[in-house]
mmCIF file with all atom_site columns, C-alpha atoms in Angstrom:
data_model
loop_
_atom_site.group_PDB
_atom_site.id
_atom_site.type_symbol
_atom_site.label_atom_id
_atom_site.label_alt_id
_atom_site.label_comp_id
_atom_site.label_asym_id
_atom_site.label_entity_id
_atom_site.label_seq_id
_atom_site.pdbx_PDB_ins_code
_atom_site.Cartn_x
_atom_site.Cartn_y
_atom_site.Cartn_z
_atom_site.occupancy
_atom_site.B_iso_or_equiv
_atom_site.pdbx_formal_charge
_atom_site.auth_seq_id
_atom_site.auth_comp_id
_atom_site.auth_asym_id
_atom_site.auth_atom_id
_atom_site.pdbx_PDB_model_num
ATOM 1  C CA . SER U 1 1  ? -2.782  9.212   1.645   1.00 42.00 ? 184 SER U CA 1
ATOM 2  C CA . PRO U 1 2  ? -3.775  11.793  4.649   1.00 44.00 ? 185 PRO U CA 1
ATOM 3  C CA . ASN U 1 3  ? -1.353  13.932  6.156   1.00 45.00 ? 186 ASN U CA 1
ATOM 4  C CA . GLY U 1 4  ? -2.339  12.605  9.715   1.00 50.00 ? 187 GLY U CA 1
ATOM 5  C CA . SER U 1 5  ? -1.046  9.957   12.114  1.00 53.00 ? 188 SER U CA 1
ATOM 6  C CA . GLY U 1 6  ? 1.194   7.099   11.118  1.00 53.00 ? 189 GLY U CA 1
ATOM 7  C CA . THR U 1 7  ? -2.497  4.872   11.939  1.00 59.00 ? 190 THR U CA 1
ATOM 8  C CA . ALA U 1 8  ? -4.587  7.240   9.923   1.00 67.00 ? 191 ALA U CA 1
ATOM 9  C CA . VAL U 1 9  ? -2.518  6.584   7.022   1.00 73.00 ? 192 VAL U CA 1
ATOM 10 C CA . LEU U 1 10 ? -2.389  2.800   7.419   1.00 79.00 ? 193 LEU U CA 1
ATOM 11 C CA . GLN U 1 11 ? -6.069  2.639   7.780   1.00 81.00 ? 194 GLN U CA 1
ATOM 12 C CA . THR U 1 12 ? -6.711  4.639   5.208   1.00 81.00 ? 195 THR U CA 1
ATOM 13 C CA . TRP U 1 13 ? -4.336  2.215   2.871   1.00 84.00 ? 196 TRP U CA 1
ATOM 14 C CA . LYS U 1 14 ? -6.068  -1.102  4.101   1.00 89.00 ? 197 LYS U CA 1
ATOM 15 C CA . ASP U 1 15 ? -9.168  0.430   3.831   1.00 91.00 ? 198 ASP U CA 1
ATOM 16 C CA . ARG U 1 16 ? -8.264  1.439   -0.121  1.00 90.00 ? 199 ARG U CA 1
ATOM 17 C CA . THR U 1 17 ? -7.171  -1.779  -0.584  1.00 93.00 ? 200 THR U CA 1
ATOM 18 C CA . LEU U 1 18 ? -9.815  -4.009  0.573   1.00 95.00 ? 201 LEU U CA 1
ATOM 19 C CA . ALA U 1 19 ? -12.113 -2.058  -0.953  1.00 95.00 ? 202 ALA U CA 1
ATOM 20 C CA . HIS U 1 20 ? -10.093 -2.986  -4.148  1.00 94.00 ? 203 HIS U CA 1
ATOM 21 C CA . ILE U 1 21 ? -9.787  -6.601  -3.143  1.00 94.00 ? 204 ILE U CA 1
ATOM 22 C CA . ASN U 1 22 ? -13.730 -6.381  -2.341  1.00 94.00 ? 205 ASN U CA 1
ATOM 23 C CA . TYR U 1 23 ? -14.489 -5.098  -6.073  1.00 94.00 ? 206 TYR U CA 1
ATOM 24 C CA . GLY U 1 24 ? -11.852 -7.048  -7.825  1.00 90.00 ? 207 GLY U CA 1
ATOM 25 C CA . GLY U 1 25 ? -10.143 -3.805  -8.871  1.00 88.00 ? 208 GLY U CA 1
ATOM 26 C CA . ASP U 1 26 ? -6.658  -2.771  -9.808  1.00 87.00 ? 209 ASP U CA 1
ATOM 27 C CA . MET U 1 27 ? -4.690  -0.307  -7.386  1.00 87.00 ? 210 MET U CA 1
ATOM 28 C CA . TRP U 1 28 ? -1.826  1.672   -7.657  1.00 84.00 ? 211 TRP U CA 1
ATOM 29 C CA . LEU U 1 29 ? 0.129   2.411   -4.882  1.00 80.00 ? 212 LEU U CA 1
ATOM 30 C CA . TYR U 1 30 ? 2.543   5.624   -5.371  1.00 75.00 ? 213 TYR U CA 1
ATOM 31 C CA . LEU U 1 31 ? 5.360   6.657   -3.052  1.00 74.00 ? 214 LEU U CA 1
ATOM 32 C CA . HIS U 1 32 ? 7.159   9.720   -3.275  1.00 79.00 ? 215 HIS U CA 1
ATOM 33 C CA . ASN U 1 33 ? 9.684   9.617   -0.276  1.00 84.00 ? 216 ASN U CA 1
ATOM 34 C CA . LEU U 1 34 ? 10.272  6.560   1.966   1.00 85.00 ? 217 LEU U CA 1
ATOM 35 C CA . ILE U 1 35 ? 12.030  7.638   5.074   1.00 86.00 ? 218 ILE U CA 1
ATOM 36 C CA . ALA U 1 36 ? 14.099  5.705   7.641   1.00 86.00 ? 219 ALA U CA 1
ATOM 37 C CA . GLY U 1 37 ? 12.712  5.624   10.871  1.00 78.00 ? 220 GLY U CA 1
ATOM 38 C CA . GLY U 1 38 ? 9.101   5.968   12.423  1.00 76.00 ? 221 GLY U CA 1
ATOM 39 C CA . ALA U 1 39 ? 7.691   3.852   15.508  1.00 71.00 ? 222 ALA U CA 1
ATOM 40 C CA . THR U 1 40 ? 7.585   0.220   15.330  1.00 72.00 ? 223 THR U CA 1
ATOM 41 C CA . ASP U 1 41 ? 4.010   0.189   15.393  1.00 74.00 ? 224 ASP U CA 1
ATOM 42 C CA . GLY U 1 42 ? 3.454   2.393   12.494  1.00 69.00 ? 225 GLY U CA 1
ATOM 43 C CA . SER U 1 43 ? 1.587   5.147   14.506  1.00 70.00 ? 226 SER U CA 1
ATOM 44 C CA . VAL U 1 44 ? 4.081   8.323   13.454  1.00 71.00 ? 227 VAL U CA 1
ATOM 45 C CA . ALA U 1 45 ? 3.467   10.113  10.682  1.00 73.00 ? 228 ALA U CA 1
ATOM 46 C CA . THR U 1 46 ? 6.472   12.234  8.960   1.00 77.00 ? 229 THR U CA 1
ATOM 47 C CA . GLY U 1 47 ? 4.010   15.679  8.824   1.00 76.00 ? 230 GLY U CA 1
ATOM 48 C CA . ASN U 1 48 ? 4.477   15.610  5.133   1.00 74.00 ? 231 ASN U CA 1
ATOM 49 C CA . SER U 1 49 ? 1.939   14.429  2.931   1.00 71.00 ? 232 SER U CA 1
ATOM 50 C CA . ILE U 1 50 ? 4.397   12.761  0.287   1.00 76.00 ? 233 ILE U CA 1
ATOM 51 C CA . GLN U 1 51 ? 6.600   10.851  3.009   1.00 78.00 ? 234 GLN U CA 1
ATOM 52 C CA . ILE U 1 52 ? 5.897   7.777   5.023   1.00 81.00 ? 235 ILE U CA 1
ATOM 53 C CA . TYR U 1 53 ? 7.915   6.249   7.242   1.00 83.00 ? 236 TYR U CA 1
ATOM 54 C CA . SER U 1 54 ? 9.728   2.866   6.426   1.00 84.00 ? 237 SER U CA 1
ATOM 55 C CA . SER U 1 55 ? 8.538   1.383   9.535   1.00 84.00 ? 238 SER U CA 1
ATOM 56 C CA . ALA U 1 56 ? 4.650   2.123   8.283   1.00 83.00 ? 239 ALA U CA 1
ATOM 57 C CA . PHE U 1 57 ? 5.270   0.959   4.924   1.00 86.00 ? 240 PHE U CA 1
ATOM 58 C CA . ALA U 1 58 ? 6.334   -2.260  6.575   1.00 89.00 ? 241 ALA U CA 1
ATOM 59 C CA . LEU U 1 59 ? 3.266   -3.074  7.806   1.00 90.00 ? 242 LEU U CA 1
ATOM 60 C CA . TYR U 1 60 ? 1.225   -2.219  5.396   1.00 91.00 ? 243 TYR U CA 1
ATOM 61 C CA . LEU U 1 61 ? 3.034   -4.848  3.128   1.00 93.00 ? 244 LEU U CA 1
ATOM 62 C CA . GLU U 1 62 ? 3.047   -7.515  6.304   1.00 94.00 ? 245 GLU U CA 1
ATOM 63 C CA . TRP U 1 63 ? -0.651  -6.731  6.165   1.00 95.00 ? 246 TRP U CA 1
ATOM 64 C CA . LEU U 1 64 ? -1.221  -7.207  2.374   1.00 95.00 ? 247 LEU U CA 1
ATOM 65 C CA . ALA U 1 65 ? 1.008   -10.368 2.385   1.00 96.00 ? 248 ALA U CA 1
ATOM 66 C CA . GLY U 1 66 ? -1.752  -12.203 4.101   1.00 96.00 ? 249 GLY U CA 1
ATOM 67 C CA . TYR U 1 67 ? -4.391  -11.204 1.321   1.00 96.00 ? 250 TYR U CA 1
ATOM 68 C CA . VAL U 1 68 ? -1.930  -12.450 -1.272  1.00 95.00 ? 251 VAL U CA 1
ATOM 69 C CA . ASP U 1 69 ? -1.017  -15.939 0.647   1.00 96.00 ? 252 ASP U CA 1
ATOM 70 C CA . ALA U 1 70 ? -4.464  -16.644 0.559   1.00 96.00 ? 253 ALA U CA 1
ATOM 71 C CA . GLY U 1 71 ? -4.735  -16.103 -3.192  1.00 94.00 ? 254 GLY U CA 1
ATOM 72 C CA . LEU U 1 72 ? -7.208  -12.943 -2.730  1.00 94.00 ? 255 LEU U CA 1
ATOM 73 C CA . CYS U 1 73 ? -5.213  -10.368 -4.987  1.00 93.00 ? 256 CYS U CA 1
ATOM 74 C CA . ASP U 1 74 ? -1.795  -10.121 -6.929  1.00 91.00 ? 257 ASP U CA 1
ATOM 75 C CA . VAL U 1 75 ? 0.810   -7.704  -6.652  1.00 90.00 ? 258 VAL U CA 1
ATOM 76 C CA . VAL U 1 76 ? 2.517   -7.243  -9.744  1.00 88.00 ? 259 VAL U CA 1
ATOM 77 C CA . THR U 1 77 ? 4.947   -4.879  -11.125 1.00 86.00 ? 260 THR U CA 1
ATOM 78 C CA . PRO U 1 78 ? 3.638   -1.992  -13.794 1.00 85.00 ? 261 PRO U CA 1
ATOM 79 C CA . THR U 1 79 ? 5.065   -4.308  -16.621 1.00 88.00 ? 262 THR U CA 1
ATOM 80 C CA . GLU U 1 80 ? 3.373   -7.454  -15.511 1.00 88.00 ? 263 GLU U CA 1
ATOM 81 C CA . TRP U 1 81 ? 0.363   -5.745  -15.137 1.00 84.00 ? 264 TRP U CA 1
ATOM 82 C CA . PHE U 1 82 ? 0.686   -4.203  -18.552 1.00 86.00 ? 265 PHE U CA 1
ATOM 83 C CA . TYR U 1 83 ? 1.173   -7.653  -19.915 1.00 87.00 ? 266 TYR U CA 1
ATOM 84 C CA . GLY U 1 84 ? -1.188  -9.284  -18.256 1.00 82.00 ? 267 GLY U CA 1
ATOM 85 C CA . LEU U 1 85 ? -1.245  -11.817 -15.127 1.00 66.00 ? 268 LEU U CA 1
ATOM 86 C CA . LYS U 1 86 ? -0.723  -15.359 -15.904 1.00 59.00 ? 269 LYS U CA 1
#
């Protein structure tokens, strides 16, 4: 994710996620350091490219849940992915 504003990070994640949903591909999301704090609207970045505030991550998960609830994607663990979705 870009080392810019929190909004840019969230929009990048959303754009990449939608591309994978539309294409029907797999997407792996890796986080190195989820830290407490940040603005409640996710608009503040940590200034460190390997960190993200928990507030921004929570907003992304809330957004992603709508696609899961609509049956457009699955969120699985690496083990579930390895053995296949049922």
